[in-house]
Structures are given as structure tokens and as C-alpha cells.
Amino acid sequence: MNALPKAVRPPSPDRRLIVSIHDVSPAFADPIERLAEMIGAILGGPRFAMLVVPDHWGAAPLDRTPAFARRLREWADAGVEMFLHGWFHRDTSAHRGPTATMKARYMTAGEGEFLGLSADEAEYRMRAGRDMVEQAIGGPVAGFIAPAWLYGPGARSALKACDFALAEDHFRVWRPANDAVVARGPVVTWASRSPARTASSLAVAAAARTLPDWLPTLRVAVHPGDVTKESLMTSIDRTIRCLAGRRTVARYADLLPGAAMSEGEGRHEDR
């Protein structure tokens, strides 16, 4: 009798929403600014993550673009979580085996940088990239997320050696130190590369807005290319608004054991 109407019910405290902007680089300064402004307005502030590429495709080094580095620090100081997102974001490896070849060819447009790297090369890029990003933001990164969410055996070995707090792929977030999974479920994201991929991503986002909230943690990721299509931007706006109305907006750090509980969130891992 006293229940609030569904439209005005407060967000569920045991259902989280984590939003991230990928491919953050001087190469995409204007699209990143637009996405950050839109998402911040929806979520009520800088309550999202940025995935920073130190030198996108070898043509946009962060340490040679002081204006963008200063902007990154402003976002970080305001509370945006900063992740290392590869080094070049470009895949130049010669892949061996049908599985890796299939992933490299069909799951990304030549950007699965860490899919075919050796452990030594992956570790070198992780450490060098972390140093560059942390120098820019004036503090530690929150973790590492591989370009296109693709990791080869070498990258997984390097993650442990580099002691990143968190990593994620298409279907989970985990702690590299002990492989403990702290969130499960696919990422809601959009694609601008082709009409077919765009249509498919719009359909998935529409489904995410209507399906029951059975996942404890739902992740939403946007990319600079999304701003090239107004249909995608409209879908992103609708989807984040809808999900933020039903879920508690959270940070990746909230998934770590011992994170302070907020708005009723628990400390258990997702099952």
C-alpha cells in the first residue's frame, strides 16, 4: 500500500552501475570532453572511470601534450577513476592459433594490443604506460584494462608482475594478484564501425534498459567514436539515465574487499 510508484523508487543499494570512458587520449580530446560532460551531468558529477592510452597508435604521446595532461589531472582530482588502457592501443603482433587469430580479426579493428604480446613485452608496456599516466594525473592508476578487453597469456602473466589492483574483460572484473572475480556479466557498449554493428549495439542497449536487474554489477562503456553518430549518443543518454535510476552509481574501487560500504552496498564478491 505504501510502496512508491516504480518510476520514483530510489536506486537499488545492492545493484551497482559502473560507467567508463575508453580510449582517453589527446587524439580524441574533443569527443572525450563531450562524453565526460554528458555522463557527468547524468550521474551528478564525475562518478565514472577513464581508460587512458599513453600513446595512441604511436601518434599521441601523453607526455608531449601538456594541455591534455593537465585536463586529465583535473578530472582525477575531481574524483574520476583513472585506468591504464594499454600503451599504443594498436595490435602489431603475429598471432598464432585459430582462437587468437579469430579474436584479433573479428572482435576488434586491429586494436587488441595485448592479445599477442610476450610476458616481457607486456610487462614493459604496462610499467612504462603506468609511469606516464601516473605522472600526468599525480597519483596511482586504479588498474589496467587491455584495449578491446583482449588479453593473451603474456598479458595475464604481466598483470600479476605489475601488481595492478584491478583488471577487466568483456565478462568480468578481477583482482590480478589472486584471480579473484569481483564482478561478473557483460559490458553494455556501443559500436560505430559499421551500420550492422551500430544496429546490434543499439538493440543490446535497449534490452539492457528493459531486462530485470539480476546482475549485482552492471558495467557501461563508451568510446570516442560514439560521438560520430547521434543515434548512439541518444542511446547512451537513455541507457545511462535509465540504469542510474534503478542502480546505485559506483566506482570500480567499491568492488575491492574492504571498500567502505556506501548507500547500503555490501562487501561480498559477486557470484
XYZ file of C-alpha atoms in Angstrom:
271
model
C 0.000 0.000 0.000
C 2.804 2.446 0.868
C 5.178 1.369 -1.910
C 6.439 4.135 -4.128
C 5.448 4.021 -7.802
C 8.052 2.203 -9.853
C 9.102 5.396 -11.656
C 10.152 7.139 -8.446
C 11.635 4.278 -6.465
C 15.161 5.050 -5.257
C 18.082 3.198 -6.859
C 18.643 -0.288 -5.503
C 21.517 -0.298 -2.975
C 22.534 -3.864 -3.867
C 22.642 -3.262 -7.613
C 25.611 -1.205 -8.875
C 26.219 0.734 -12.075
C 29.794 1.467 -13.190
C 30.351 3.750 -16.190
C 33.635 4.212 -18.067
C 35.026 6.211 -20.994
C 37.535 4.261 -23.086
C 40.407 5.375 -25.328
C 41.100 8.562 -23.384
C 43.892 10.215 -25.354
C 44.948 13.591 -26.736
C 43.949 12.126 -30.114
C 40.310 12.306 -29.028
C 40.309 15.339 -26.761
C 37.053 16.863 -28.052
C 34.964 13.650 -28.075
C 36.251 12.739 -24.600
C 35.269 16.180 -23.310
C 31.786 15.803 -24.772
C 31.301 12.336 -23.300
C 32.589 13.387 -19.878
C 30.289 16.386 -19.803
C 27.251 14.331 -20.787
C 27.921 11.471 -18.383
C 28.800 13.796 -15.521
C 25.510 15.649 -16.000
C 23.542 12.388 -15.920
C 25.339 10.900 -12.906
C 25.523 14.123 -10.929
C 29.275 14.635 -11.106
C 32.499 12.885 -12.152
C 31.327 9.488 -10.913
C 32.848 7.460 -13.722
C 36.152 5.995 -14.882
C 38.509 6.913 -17.695
C 40.727 4.428 -19.515
C 43.861 6.295 -20.597
C 46.048 5.356 -23.580
C 49.604 6.693 -23.100
C 50.442 6.995 -26.824
C 47.503 6.156 -29.080
C 48.773 4.371 -32.215
C 52.183 5.927 -31.597
C 50.890 9.344 -32.655
C 49.537 10.967 -29.480
C 52.031 10.710 -26.586
C 50.554 11.914 -23.342
C 53.886 13.243 -22.093
C 54.104 15.626 -25.076
C 50.616 17.082 -24.764
C 50.728 19.130 -21.557
C 47.301 20.711 -22.025
C 45.578 17.338 -22.177
C 47.696 16.010 -19.302
C 46.524 18.954 -17.193
C 42.918 18.163 -18.122
C 43.438 14.567 -17.040
C 44.728 15.727 -13.674
C 41.693 17.973 -13.255
C 39.416 15.014 -13.845
C 41.434 12.809 -11.500
C 41.453 15.473 -8.778
C 37.672 15.750 -9.146
C 37.270 12.024 -8.453
C 37.357 10.297 -11.827
C 38.989 6.862 -11.583
C 41.916 6.509 -13.974
C 42.911 3.183 -15.538
C 45.854 2.375 -17.758
C 44.473 1.240 -21.121
C 47.348 -0.355 -22.976
C 50.248 1.575 -24.467
C 49.617 2.111 -28.193
C 46.138 0.505 -28.366
C 47.292 -0.991 -31.673
C 47.836 -4.692 -32.324
C 51.044 -5.381 -34.238
C 51.520 -8.992 -33.122
C 51.668 -12.008 -35.418
C 49.012 -14.240 -33.875
C 49.353 -17.991 -33.700
C 46.462 -20.391 -33.302
C 42.861 -20.137 -34.516
C 41.425 -18.657 -31.318
C 43.791 -15.687 -31.109
C 43.525 -15.100 -34.853
C 39.728 -15.088 -34.673
C 39.709 -12.655 -31.760
C 42.179 -10.325 -33.453
C 40.249 -10.339 -36.717
C 36.614 -10.216 -35.604
C 36.490 -8.734 -32.099
C 38.386 -5.510 -32.813
C 39.658 -3.366 -35.677
C 43.336 -4.177 -35.173
C 43.384 -2.798 -31.635
C 43.815 -5.849 -29.410
C 47.300 -4.708 -28.444
C 47.877 -7.128 -25.550
C 46.449 -10.252 -27.180
C 49.711 -11.483 -28.711
C 52.458 -9.880 -26.621
C 55.063 -11.874 -24.725
C 55.083 -11.543 -20.949
C 58.261 -9.431 -21.046
C 56.931 -7.025 -23.657
C 53.534 -6.790 -21.967
C 55.178 -6.023 -18.634
C 57.409 -3.383 -20.203
C 54.438 -1.598 -21.764
C 52.373 -1.845 -18.584
C 55.122 -0.371 -16.416
C 56.062 2.373 -18.883
C 52.429 3.237 -19.510
C 51.619 3.354 -15.820
C 54.546 5.691 -15.182
C 53.391 8.072 -17.913
C 49.750 8.152 -16.809
C 50.594 8.494 -13.119
C 52.953 11.344 -13.890
C 50.092 13.095 -15.668
C 47.412 12.543 -13.018
C 49.643 12.950 -9.982
C 48.581 9.682 -8.344
C 48.175 5.936 -8.821
C 46.059 4.352 -11.525
C 43.112 2.237 -10.402
C 44.121 -0.742 -12.521
C 44.762 -1.997 -16.043
C 42.231 -2.742 -18.774
C 43.542 -4.093 -22.062
C 42.465 -2.487 -25.345
C 39.394 -4.262 -26.748
C 39.315 -6.212 -23.438
C 41.646 -8.788 -25.010
C 44.454 -10.485 -23.043
C 46.883 -13.153 -24.150
C 48.850 -15.430 -21.799
C 51.744 -12.952 -21.727
C 49.491 -10.097 -20.672
C 47.908 -12.149 -17.896
C 51.349 -13.051 -16.551
C 52.453 -9.401 -16.714
C 49.349 -8.273 -14.816
C 50.473 -10.262 -11.800
C 54.048 -9.000 -12.029
C 52.892 -5.374 -12.164
C 50.598 -5.698 -9.152
C 47.584 -3.860 -10.560
C 44.645 -3.746 -8.163
C 42.013 -4.495 -10.806
C 41.589 -5.667 -14.386
C 38.535 -6.367 -16.529
C 37.496 -8.095 -19.735
C 34.184 -8.405 -21.564
C 32.606 -10.578 -18.887
C 34.249 -9.914 -15.515
C 36.314 -7.692 -13.247
C 39.031 -9.427 -11.260
C 41.998 -8.915 -8.965
C 45.165 -9.997 -10.823
C 47.040 -10.748 -7.607
C 44.888 -13.787 -6.821
C 42.483 -14.038 -9.792
C 39.506 -13.368 -7.506
C 36.492 -12.262 -9.550
C 34.749 -9.244 -8.039
C 32.069 -8.696 -10.702
C 30.567 -10.813 -13.463
C 28.489 -10.037 -16.519
C 28.895 -8.497 -19.975
C 29.636 -4.841 -20.632
C 26.966 -2.702 -22.302
C 28.787 -0.816 -25.032
C 28.179 0.683 -28.468
C 29.801 0.285 -31.899
C 30.208 2.850 -34.662
C 32.385 0.919 -37.133
C 29.570 -0.259 -39.406
C 25.773 0.066 -39.743
C 25.342 -3.579 -38.733
C 27.444 -3.214 -35.590
C 25.684 0.026 -34.716
C 22.262 -1.572 -35.083
C 23.305 -4.537 -32.965
C 24.694 -2.342 -30.182
C 21.530 -0.225 -30.146
C 19.452 -3.377 -29.747
C 21.607 -4.644 -26.881
C 21.396 -1.293 -25.085
C 17.614 -1.238 -25.495
C 17.437 -4.716 -23.985
C 19.611 -3.645 -21.057
C 17.104 -0.887 -20.294
C 14.226 -3.339 -20.063
C 15.680 -6.569 -18.670
C 15.383 -7.367 -14.931
C 18.235 -6.209 -12.715
C 19.571 -9.666 -11.963
C 23.270 -8.745 -12.153
C 24.714 -7.250 -8.947
C 27.099 -5.082 -11.016
C 26.382 -3.733 -14.490
C 29.134 -2.010 -16.493
C 28.580 0.546 -19.249
C 31.424 1.643 -21.541
C 31.528 4.397 -24.158
C 34.140 5.278 -26.793
C 35.155 8.458 -28.651
C 33.751 7.075 -31.884
C 30.281 7.037 -30.359
C 30.003 10.802 -30.761
C 30.060 10.412 -34.553
C 26.514 9.034 -34.575
C 23.646 10.818 -32.879
C 21.718 7.548 -32.675
C 24.461 6.199 -30.429
C 24.611 9.327 -28.286
C 20.845 9.238 -27.812
C 21.005 5.577 -26.832
C 23.883 6.200 -24.420
C 21.970 9.036 -22.761
C 18.794 6.972 -22.409
C 20.604 3.875 -21.200
C 22.724 5.543 -18.525
C 19.761 7.591 -17.281
C 17.589 4.505 -17.097
C 20.142 2.318 -15.327
C 21.248 5.081 -12.926
C 17.620 5.455 -11.904
C 17.479 1.803 -10.834
C 21.009 1.178 -9.590
C 23.491 2.795 -7.227
C 26.234 4.562 -9.174
C 29.507 3.005 -8.016
C 33.252 3.076 -8.578
C 35.499 0.174 -9.531
C 37.214 0.641 -6.174
C 33.923 -0.254 -4.483
C 34.391 -3.807 -5.770
C 37.584 -4.359 -3.778
C 37.474 -6.213 -0.443
C 37.420 -3.794 2.456
C 35.949 -0.946 0.413
C 33.829 1.303 2.586
C 30.164 0.456 2.232
C 28.055 3.232 0.808
C 24.315 3.546 0.342
C 23.784 0.018 1.572
C 26.392 -1.699 -0.603
C 27.888 -4.887 0.755
C 31.464 -6.089 0.707
C 30.933 -9.529 -0.796
C 32.113 -10.577 -4.217
C 29.530 -11.042 -6.967
C 28.526 -14.631 -7.546
